[in-house]
JSON list of C-alpha atoms in Angstrom, two decimals:
[
{"chain": "K", "resi": 32, "resn": "MET", "atom": "CA", "xyz": [148.76, 35.54, 152.52]},
{"chain": "K", "resi": 33, "resn": "PRO", "atom": "CA", "xyz": [147.41, 36.63, 149.12]},
{"chain": "K", "resi": 34, "resn": "THR", "atom": "CA", "xyz": [145.83, 40.05, 148.82]},
{"chain": "K", "resi": 35, "resn": "PHE", "atom": "CA", "xyz": [143.11, 41.08, 146.41]},
{"chain": "K", "resi": 36, "resn": "ASP", "atom": "CA", "xyz": [142.86, 44.37, 144.67]},
{"chain": "K", "resi": 37, "resn": "ARG", "atom": "CA", "xyz": [139.57, 45.67, 143.33]},
{"chain": "K", "resi": 38, "resn": "ARG", "atom": "CA", "xyz": [140.15, 44.24, 139.83]},
{"chain": "K", "resi": 39, "resn": "SER", "atom": "CA", "xyz": [140.99, 40.73, 141.17]},
{"chain": "K", "resi": 40, "resn": "PHE", "atom": "CA", "xyz": [137.97, 40.79, 143.44]},
{"chain": "K", "resi": 41, "resn": "LEU", "atom": "CA", "xyz": [135.62, 41.79, 140.59]},
{"chain": "K", "resi": 42, "resn": "ALA", "atom": "CA", "xyz": [137.10, 39.17, 138.25]},
{"chain": "K", "resi": 43, "resn": "ALA", "atom": "CA", "xyz": [136.73, 36.44, 140.87]},
{"chain": "K", "resi": 44, "resn": "SER", "atom": "CA", "xyz": [133.15, 37.55, 141.60]},
{"chain": "K", "resi": 45, "resn": "ALA", "atom": "CA", "xyz": [132.26, 37.52, 137.91]},
{"chain": "K", "resi": 46, "resn": "ALA", "atom": "CA", "xyz": [133.76, 34.07, 137.46]},
{"chain": "K", "resi": 47, "resn": "GLY", "atom": "CA", "xyz": [131.83, 32.76, 140.45]},
{"chain": "K", "resi": 48, "resn": "PHE", "atom": "CA", "xyz": [128.61, 34.23, 139.12]},
{"chain": "K", "resi": 49, "resn": "ALA", "atom": "CA", "xyz": [129.23, 32.77, 135.66]},
{"chain": "K", "resi": 50, "resn": "VAL", "atom": "CA", "xyz": [129.71, 29.28, 137.06]},
{"chain": "K", "resi": 51, "resn": "HIS", "atom": "CA", "xyz": [126.22, 29.39, 138.57]},
{"chain": "K", "resi": 52, "resn": "ALA", "atom": "CA", "xyz": [124.52, 31.42, 135.82]},
{"chain": "K", "resi": 53, "resn": "LEU", "atom": "CA", "xyz": [125.61, 29.37, 132.81]},
{"chain": "K", "resi": 54, "resn": "PRO", "atom": "CA", "xyz": [123.81, 26.14, 131.99]},
{"chain": "K", "resi": 55, "resn": "ALA", "atom": "CA", "xyz": [125.71, 23.12, 133.26]},
{"chain": "K", "resi": 56, "resn": "PHE", "atom": "CA", "xyz": [125.20, 20.82, 130.32]},
{"chain": "K", "resi": 57, "resn": "ALA", "atom": "CA", "xyz": [127.08, 17.64, 130.92]},
{"chain": "K", "resi": 58, "resn": "ALA", "atom": "CA", "xyz": [127.99, 14.64, 128.83]},
{"chain": "K", "resi": 59, "resn": "THR", "atom": "CA", "xyz": [126.35, 14.19, 125.46]},
{"chain": "K", "resi": 60, "resn": "PRO", "atom": "CA", "xyz": [123.44, 11.74, 125.63]},
{"chain": "K", "resi": 61, "resn": "TYR", "atom": "CA", "xyz": [124.52, 8.20, 124.82]},
{"chain": "K", "resi": 62, "resn": "THR", "atom": "CA", "xyz": [122.15, 5.83, 122.99]},
{"chain": "K", "resi": 63, "resn": "PHE", "atom": "CA", "xyz": [122.48, 2.11, 122.44]},
{"chain": "K", "resi": 64, "resn": "LYS", "atom": "CA", "xyz": [120.25, -0.83, 121.47]},
{"chain": "K", "resi": 65, "resn": "HIS", "atom": "CA", "xyz": [119.24, -3.48, 123.97]},
{"chain": "K", "resi": 66, "resn": "GLY", "atom": "CA", "xyz": [117.12, -6.07, 122.22]},
{"chain": "K", "resi": 67, "resn": "ALA", "atom": "CA", "xyz": [113.95, -4.35, 121.04]},
{"chain": "K", "resi": 68, "resn": "PHE", "atom": "CA", "xyz": [114.71, -1.20, 123.04]},
{"chain": "K", "resi": 69, "resn": "ASP", "atom": "CA", "xyz": [116.62, 1.98, 122.30]},
{"chain": "K", "resi": 70, "resn": "VAL", "atom": "CA", "xyz": [118.21, 3.11, 125.55]},
{"chain": "K", "resi": 71, "resn": "THR", "atom": "CA", "xyz": [119.43, 6.68, 125.99]},
{"chain": "K", "resi": 72, "resn": "VAL", "atom": "CA", "xyz": [121.42, 7.89, 128.99]},
{"chain": "K", "resi": 73, "resn": "VAL", "atom": "CA", "xyz": [120.94, 11.62, 129.62]},
{"chain": "K", "resi": 74, "resn": "SER", "atom": "CA", "xyz": [122.79, 13.76, 132.14]},
{"chain": "K", "resi": 75, "resn": "ASP", "atom": "CA", "xyz": [120.97, 15.62, 134.90]},
{"chain": "K", "resi": 76, "resn": "GLY", "atom": "CA", "xyz": [124.25, 17.39, 135.82]},
{"chain": "K", "resi": 77, "resn": "HIS", "atom": "CA", "xyz": [126.11, 16.45, 138.97]},
{"chain": "K", "resi": 78, "resn": "LEU", "atom": "CA", "xyz": [125.83, 16.60, 142.72]},
{"chain": "K", "resi": 79, "resn": "VAL", "atom": "CA", "xyz": [128.52, 18.13, 144.92]},
{"chain": "K", "resi": 80, "resn": "LEU", "atom": "CA", "xyz": [128.87, 15.83, 147.91]},
{"chain": "K", "resi": 81, "resn": "PRO", "atom": "CA", "xyz": [131.24, 15.43, 150.83]},
{"chain": "K", "resi": 82, "resn": "THR", "atom": "CA", "xyz": [133.84, 12.72, 150.29]},
{"chain": "K", "resi": 83, "resn": "SER", "atom": "CA", "xyz": [132.61, 11.09, 153.52]},
{"chain": "K", "resi": 84, "resn": "PHE", "atom": "CA", "xyz": [129.61, 9.83, 151.50]},
{"chain": "K", "resi": 85, "resn": "LEU", "atom": "CA", "xyz": [131.90, 7.58, 149.45]},
{"chain": "K", "resi": 86, "resn": "ALA", "atom": "CA", "xyz": [132.90, 5.21, 152.24]},
{"chain": "K", "resi": 87, "resn": "PRO", "atom": "CA", "xyz": [130.95, 6.19, 155.35]},
{"chain": "K", "resi": 88, "resn": "ASP", "atom": "CA", "xyz": [132.13, 3.22, 157.42]},
{"chain": "K", "resi": 89, "resn": "ALA", "atom": "CA", "xyz": [135.82, 3.61, 156.54]},
{"chain": "K", "resi": 90, "resn": "SER", "atom": "CA", "xyz": [138.15, 5.35, 158.92]},
{"chain": "K", "resi": 91, "resn": "PRO", "atom": "CA", "xyz": [139.41, 8.73, 157.66]},
{"chain": "K", "resi": 92, "resn": "PRO", "atom": "CA", "xyz": [142.89, 7.32, 156.85]},
{"chain": "K", "resi": 93, "resn": "GLU", "atom": "CA", "xyz": [141.33, 4.41, 154.90]},
{"chain": "K", "resi": 94, "resn": "ARG", "atom": "CA", "xyz": [138.98, 6.76, 153.03]},
{"chain": "K", "resi": 95, "resn": "ASN", "atom": "CA", "xyz": [141.84, 9.14, 152.23]},
{"chain": "K", "resi": 96, "resn": "ALA", "atom": "CA", "xyz": [143.91, 6.26, 150.83]},
{"chain": "K", "resi": 97, "resn": "ILE", "atom": "CA", "xyz": [140.98, 5.17, 148.65]},
{"chain": "K", "resi": 98, "resn": "LEU", "atom": "CA", "xyz": [140.39, 8.72, 147.44]},
{"chain": "K", "resi": 99, "resn": "LYS", "atom": "CA", "xyz": [144.07, 9.25, 146.70]},
{"chain": "K", "resi": 100, "resn": "ALA", "atom": "CA", "xyz": [144.21, 6.01, 144.69]},
{"chain": "K", "resi": 101, "resn": "ALA", "atom": "CA", "xyz": [141.21, 7.24, 142.68]},
{"chain": "K", "resi": 102, "resn": "GLY", "atom": "CA", "xyz": [142.85, 10.61, 142.05]},
{"chain": "K", "resi": 103, "resn": "GLN", "atom": "CA", "xyz": [140.31, 12.42, 144.21]},
{"chain": "K", "resi": 104, "resn": "THR", "atom": "CA", "xyz": [141.44, 15.23, 146.47]},
{"chain": "K", "resi": 105, "resn": "GLY", "atom": "CA", "xyz": [139.60, 17.64, 148.73]},
{"chain": "K", "resi": 106, "resn": "GLU", "atom": "CA", "xyz": [136.59, 17.35, 150.96]},
{"chain": "K", "resi": 107, "resn": "GLN", "atom": "CA", "xyz": [134.00, 17.27, 148.15]},
{"chain": "K", "resi": 108, "resn": "TYR", "atom": "CA", "xyz": [133.52, 15.38, 144.93]},
{"chain": "K", "resi": 109, "resn": "ASN", "atom": "CA", "xyz": [131.29, 15.74, 141.89]},
{"chain": "K", "resi": 110, "resn": "SER", "atom": "CA", "xyz": [128.90, 12.82, 141.52]},
{"chain": "K", "resi": 111, "resn": "PRO", "atom": "CA", "xyz": [127.46, 12.63, 137.99]},
{"chain": "K", "resi": 112, "resn": "THR", "atom": "CA", "xyz": [123.71, 12.04, 137.84]},
{"chain": "K", "resi": 113, "resn": "ASN", "atom": "CA", "xyz": [122.26, 10.35, 134.80]},
{"chain": "K", "resi": 114, "resn": "VAL", "atom": "CA", "xyz": [118.74, 9.37, 133.84]},
{"chain": "K", "resi": 115, "resn": "THR", "atom": "CA", "xyz": [117.81, 6.54, 131.49]},
{"chain": "K", "resi": 116, "resn": "LEU", "atom": "CA", "xyz": [115.21, 6.87, 128.74]},
{"chain": "K", "resi": 117, "resn": "ILE", "atom": "CA", "xyz": [113.87, 3.74, 127.06]},
{"chain": "K", "resi": 118, "resn": "ARG", "atom": "CA", "xyz": [112.08, 3.74, 123.69]},
{"chain": "K", "resi": 119, "resn": "ALA", "atom": "CA", "xyz": [109.94, 0.63, 123.30]},
{"chain": "K", "resi": 120, "resn": "ASN", "atom": "CA", "xyz": [108.59, -0.77, 120.04]},
{"chain": "K", "resi": 121, "resn": "ASN", "atom": "CA", "xyz": [105.04, -0.01, 121.15]},
{"chain": "K", "resi": 122, "resn": "ASN", "atom": "CA", "xyz": [105.92, 3.73, 121.07]},
{"chain": "K", "resi": 123, "resn": "ASP", "atom": "CA", "xyz": [106.29, 3.93, 124.84]},
{"chain": "K", "resi": 124, "resn": "LEU", "atom": "CA", "xyz": [108.86, 6.47, 125.98]},
{"chain": "K", "resi": 125, "resn": "ILE", "atom": "CA", "xyz": [109.85, 5.33, 129.47]},
{"chain": "K", "resi": 126, "resn": "LEU", "atom": "CA", "xyz": [111.91, 7.54, 131.77]},
{"chain": "K", "resi": 127, "resn": "ILE", "atom": "CA", "xyz": [113.72, 5.88, 134.67]},
{"chain": "K", "resi": 128, "resn": "ASP", "atom": "CA", "xyz": [113.68, 8.56, 137.39]},
{"chain": "K", "resi": 129, "resn": "MET", "atom": "CA", "xyz": [113.16, 12.29, 136.76]},
{"chain": "K", "resi": 130, "resn": "GLY", "atom": "CA", "xyz": [116.32, 13.88, 138.09]},
{"chain": "K", "resi": 131, "resn": "SER", "atom": "CA", "xyz": [116.59, 16.44, 140.82]},
{"chain": "K", "resi": 132, "resn": "GLY", "atom": "CA", "xyz": [114.84, 19.42, 139.31]},
{"chain": "K", "resi": 133, "resn": "ASP", "atom": "CA", "xyz": [116.27, 22.92, 139.51]},
{"chain": "K", "resi": 134, "resn": "ARG", "atom": "CA", "xyz": [115.75, 23.46, 143.26]},
{"chain": "K", "resi": 135, "resn": "PHE", "atom": "CA", "xyz": [118.09, 20.83, 144.69]},
{"chain": "K", "resi": 136, "resn": "MET", "atom": "CA", "xyz": [121.64, 21.88, 143.69]},
{"chain": "K", "resi": 137, "resn": "PRO", "atom": "CA", "xyz": [122.75, 24.47, 141.14]},
{"chain": "K", "resi": 138, "resn": "THR", "atom": "CA", "xyz": [124.95, 21.87, 139.43]},
{"chain": "K", "resi": 139, "resn": "ALA", "atom": "CA", "xyz": [122.05, 19.46, 138.86]},
{"chain": "K", "resi": 140, "resn": "GLY", "atom": "CA", "xyz": [118.54, 19.64, 137.48]},
{"chain": "K", "resi": 141, "resn": "LYS", "atom": "CA", "xyz": [119.67, 19.78, 133.85]},
{"chain": "K", "resi": 142, "resn": "LEU", "atom": "CA", "xyz": [117.63, 16.81, 132.60]},
{"chain": "K", "resi": 143, "resn": "TRP", "atom": "CA", "xyz": [114.89, 18.72, 130.79]},
{"chain": "K", "resi": 144, "resn": "ASP", "atom": "CA", "xyz": [117.37, 21.01, 129.01]},
{"chain": "K", "resi": 145, "resn": "ASN", "atom": "CA", "xyz": [119.51, 18.03, 128.01]},
{"chain": "K", "resi": 146, "resn": "LEU", "atom": "CA", "xyz": [116.50, 16.04, 126.75]},
{"chain": "K", "resi": 147, "resn": "LYS", "atom": "CA", "xyz": [115.42, 19.05, 124.69]},
{"chain": "K", "resi": 148, "resn": "ALA", "atom": "CA", "xyz": [118.95, 19.45, 123.28]},
{"chain": "K", "resi": 149, "resn": "ALA", "atom": "CA", "xyz": [118.83, 15.76, 122.28]},
{"chain": "K", "resi": 150, "resn": "GLY", "atom": "CA", "xyz": [115.56, 16.35, 120.41]},
{"chain": "K", "resi": 151, "resn": "ILE", "atom": "CA", "xyz": [113.40, 14.51, 122.94]},
{"chain": "K", "resi": 152, "resn": "ASP", "atom": "CA", "xyz": [110.04, 16.09, 123.77]},
{"chain": "K", "resi": 153, "resn": "LYS", "atom": "CA", "xyz": [109.22, 15.57, 127.46]},
{"chain": "K", "resi": 154, "resn": "ALA", "atom": "CA", "xyz": [105.50, 15.79, 126.61]},
{"chain": "K", "resi": 155, "resn": "LYS", "atom": "CA", "xyz": [105.84, 12.46, 124.76]},
{"chain": "K", "resi": 156, "resn": "ILE", "atom": "CA", "xyz": [107.05, 10.54, 127.82]},
{"chain": "K", "resi": 157, "resn": "THR", "atom": "CA", "xyz": [104.43, 7.87, 128.51]},
{"chain": "K", "resi": 158, "resn": "LYS", "atom": "CA", "xyz": [105.76, 6.21, 131.66]},
{"chain": "K", "resi": 159, "resn": "VAL", "atom": "CA", "xyz": [108.07, 7.12, 134.54]},
{"chain": "K", "resi": 160, "resn": "VAL", "atom": "CA", "xyz": [109.61, 4.47, 136.77]},
{"chain": "K", "resi": 161, "resn": "PHE", "atom": "CA", "xyz": [111.13, 5.68, 140.04]},
{"chain": "K", "resi": 162, "resn": "THR", "atom": "CA", "xyz": [113.95, 3.55, 141.40]},
{"chain": "K", "resi": 163, "resn": "HIS", "atom": "CA", "xyz": [113.68, 5.12, 144.85]},
{"chain": "K", "resi": 164, "resn": "GLY", "atom": "CA", "xyz": [112.50, 8.27, 146.58]},
{"chain": "K", "resi": 165, "resn": "HIS", "atom": "CA", "xyz": [115.65, 10.38, 146.93]},
{"chain": "K", "resi": 166, "resn": "PRO", "atom": "CA", "xyz": [115.62, 14.02, 145.75]},
{"chain": "K", "resi": 167, "resn": "ASP", "atom": "CA", "xyz": [118.08, 13.44, 142.91]},
{"chain": "K", "resi": 168, "resn": "HIS", "atom": "CA", "xyz": [115.67, 10.84, 141.48]},
{"chain": "K", "resi": 169, "resn": "LEU", "atom": "CA", "xyz": [112.28, 12.52, 141.80]},
{"chain": "K", "resi": 170, "resn": "TRP", "atom": "CA", "xyz": [112.43, 16.24, 142.56]},
{"chain": "K", "resi": 171, "resn": "GLY", "atom": "CA", "xyz": [112.37, 16.85, 138.81]},
{"chain": "K", "resi": 172, "resn": "THR", "atom": "CA", "xyz": [108.78, 15.56, 138.78]},
{"chain": "K", "resi": 173, "resn": "VAL", "atom": "CA", "xyz": [107.34, 19.04, 139.30]},
{"chain": "K", "resi": 174, "resn": "ASP", "atom": "CA", "xyz": [108.19, 22.48, 137.97]},
{"chain": "K", "resi": 175, "resn": "GLU", "atom": "CA", "xyz": [108.63, 25.76, 139.87]},
{"chain": "K", "resi": 176, "resn": "LEU", "atom": "CA", "xyz": [104.83, 25.98, 140.29]},
{"chain": "K", "resi": 177, "resn": "ASP", "atom": "CA", "xyz": [104.67, 22.39, 141.61]},
{"chain": "K", "resi": 178, "resn": "ASP", "atom": "CA", "xyz": [102.86, 21.24, 138.46]},
{"chain": "K", "resi": 179, "resn": "LEU", "atom": "CA", "xyz": [103.77, 17.86, 136.98]},
{"chain": "K", "resi": 180, "resn": "VAL", "atom": "CA", "xyz": [106.39, 18.18, 134.25]},
{"chain": "K", "resi": 181, "resn": "THR", "atom": "CA", "xyz": [104.98, 15.13, 132.44]},
{"chain": "K", "resi": 182, "resn": "PRO", "atom": "CA", "xyz": [101.27, 15.24, 133.35]},
{"chain": "K", "resi": 183, "resn": "ASP", "atom": "CA", "xyz": [100.22, 12.64, 130.77]},
{"chain": "K", "resi": 184, "resn": "ALA", "atom": "CA", "xyz": [102.72, 10.00, 131.92]},
{"chain": "K", "resi": 185, "resn": "ALA", "atom": "CA", "xyz": [101.88, 7.07, 134.17]},
{"chain": "K", "resi": 186, "resn": "PHE", "atom": "CA", "xyz": [104.10, 6.86, 137.27]},
{"chain": "K", "resi": 187, "resn": "TYR", "atom": "CA", "xyz": [105.45, 3.67, 138.85]},
{"chain": "K", "resi": 188, "resn": "ILE", "atom": "CA", "xyz": [107.35, 2.99, 142.08]},
{"chain": "K", "resi": 189, "resn": "ALA", "atom": "CA", "xyz": [107.87, -0.19, 144.10]},
{"chain": "K", "resi": 190, "resn": "SER", "atom": "CA", "xyz": [105.20, -0.64, 146.74]},
{"chain": "K", "resi": 191, "resn": "ALA", "atom": "CA", "xyz": [107.75, -0.97, 149.57]},
{"chain": "K", "resi": 192, "resn": "GLU", "atom": "CA", "xyz": [109.32, 2.34, 148.53]},
{"chain": "K", "resi": 193, "resn": "TRP", "atom": "CA", "xyz": [105.92, 4.05, 148.31]},
{"chain": "K", "resi": 194, "resn": "ASP", "atom": "CA", "xyz": [104.85, 2.65, 151.66]},
{"chain": "K", "resi": 195, "resn": "PHE", "atom": "CA", "xyz": [108.02, 3.89, 153.34]},
{"chain": "K", "resi": 196, "resn": "TRP", "atom": "CA", "xyz": [107.92, 7.46, 151.97]},
{"chain": "K", "resi": 197, "resn": "THR", "atom": "CA", "xyz": [104.22, 7.90, 152.61]},
{"chain": "K", "resi": 198, "resn": "SER", "atom": "CA", "xyz": [104.38, 6.62, 156.20]},
{"chain": "K", "resi": 199, "resn": "GLU", "atom": "CA", "xyz": [105.21, 8.50, 159.37]},
{"chain": "K", "resi": 200, "resn": "ASN", "atom": "CA", "xyz": [108.38, 6.41, 159.58]},
{"chain": "K", "resi": 201, "resn": "ALA", "atom": "CA", "xyz": [109.86, 8.32, 156.66]},
{"chain": "K", "resi": 202, "resn": "THR", "atom": "CA", "xyz": [110.99, 11.15, 158.93]},
{"chain": "K", "resi": 203, "resn": "ARG", "atom": "CA", "xyz": [111.80, 8.99, 161.96]},
{"chain": "K", "resi": 204, "resn": "GLY", "atom": "CA", "xyz": [113.44, 5.96, 160.34]},
{"chain": "K", "resi": 205, "resn": "ASN", "atom": "CA", "xyz": [117.07, 5.74, 159.43]},
{"chain": "K", "resi": 206, "resn": "GLN", "atom": "CA", "xyz": [119.14, 8.18, 161.48]},
{"chain": "K", "resi": 207, "resn": "ARG", "atom": "CA", "xyz": [121.73, 8.37, 158.68]},
{"chain": "K", "resi": 208, "resn": "GLN", "atom": "CA", "xyz": [119.25, 10.04, 156.38]},
{"chain": "K", "resi": 209, "resn": "GLY", "atom": "CA", "xyz": [119.61, 13.76, 156.08]},
{"chain": "K", "resi": 210, "resn": "LYS", "atom": "CA", "xyz": [117.66, 16.96, 156.08]},
{"chain": "K", "resi": 211, "resn": "ASN", "atom": "CA", "xyz": [115.83, 16.21, 152.85]},
{"chain": "K", "resi": 212, "resn": "ASP", "atom": "CA", "xyz": [113.66, 13.43, 154.29]},
{"chain": "K", "resi": 213, "resn": "GLN", "atom": "CA", "xyz": [110.59, 15.65, 154.65]},
{"chain": "K", "resi": 214, "resn": "GLY", "atom": "CA", "xyz": [111.11, 16.97, 151.12]},
{"chain": "K", "resi": 215, "resn": "ARG", "atom": "CA", "xyz": [111.15, 13.44, 149.75]},
{"chain": "K", "resi": 216, "resn": "ARG", "atom": "CA", "xyz": [107.69, 12.78, 151.14]}
]
């Protein structure tokens, strides 16, 4: 069994603190043309999730074989989270989802810093389209004071998604959903 002396303990503590204190900038934004649109993919960081999320219906031996084939080991994996920004010819700046914000996981919520580093002013975003109501897609909508981050943008979400998350069924529905259901509402 390894033993720690005072110096090792302090070094390990400092390293652990640094991991959470330093900004977790991820991949460089990637831009490409798609017809009349400029599409930019920007990182929001990554989520740390249990490997059981990857194949929830697989037996543990099947899941372990899949993970091993993919080079994944351990009980957790890092799931990159990316947000798409579309520049339209009519000067619309359309954001697809708003990331998780800085209160979901310390490894995520980097969207606004990464947009700024890419020279994109969040105040110029004209439209936001939410794909669905999970925390890693919409908790970045408000800041630490619960004010809208992009107050001048128009927001869009599918009516079925809106109806589900604004109904009483949102917290009673799918038993596989987790503790964040109330937060999503």
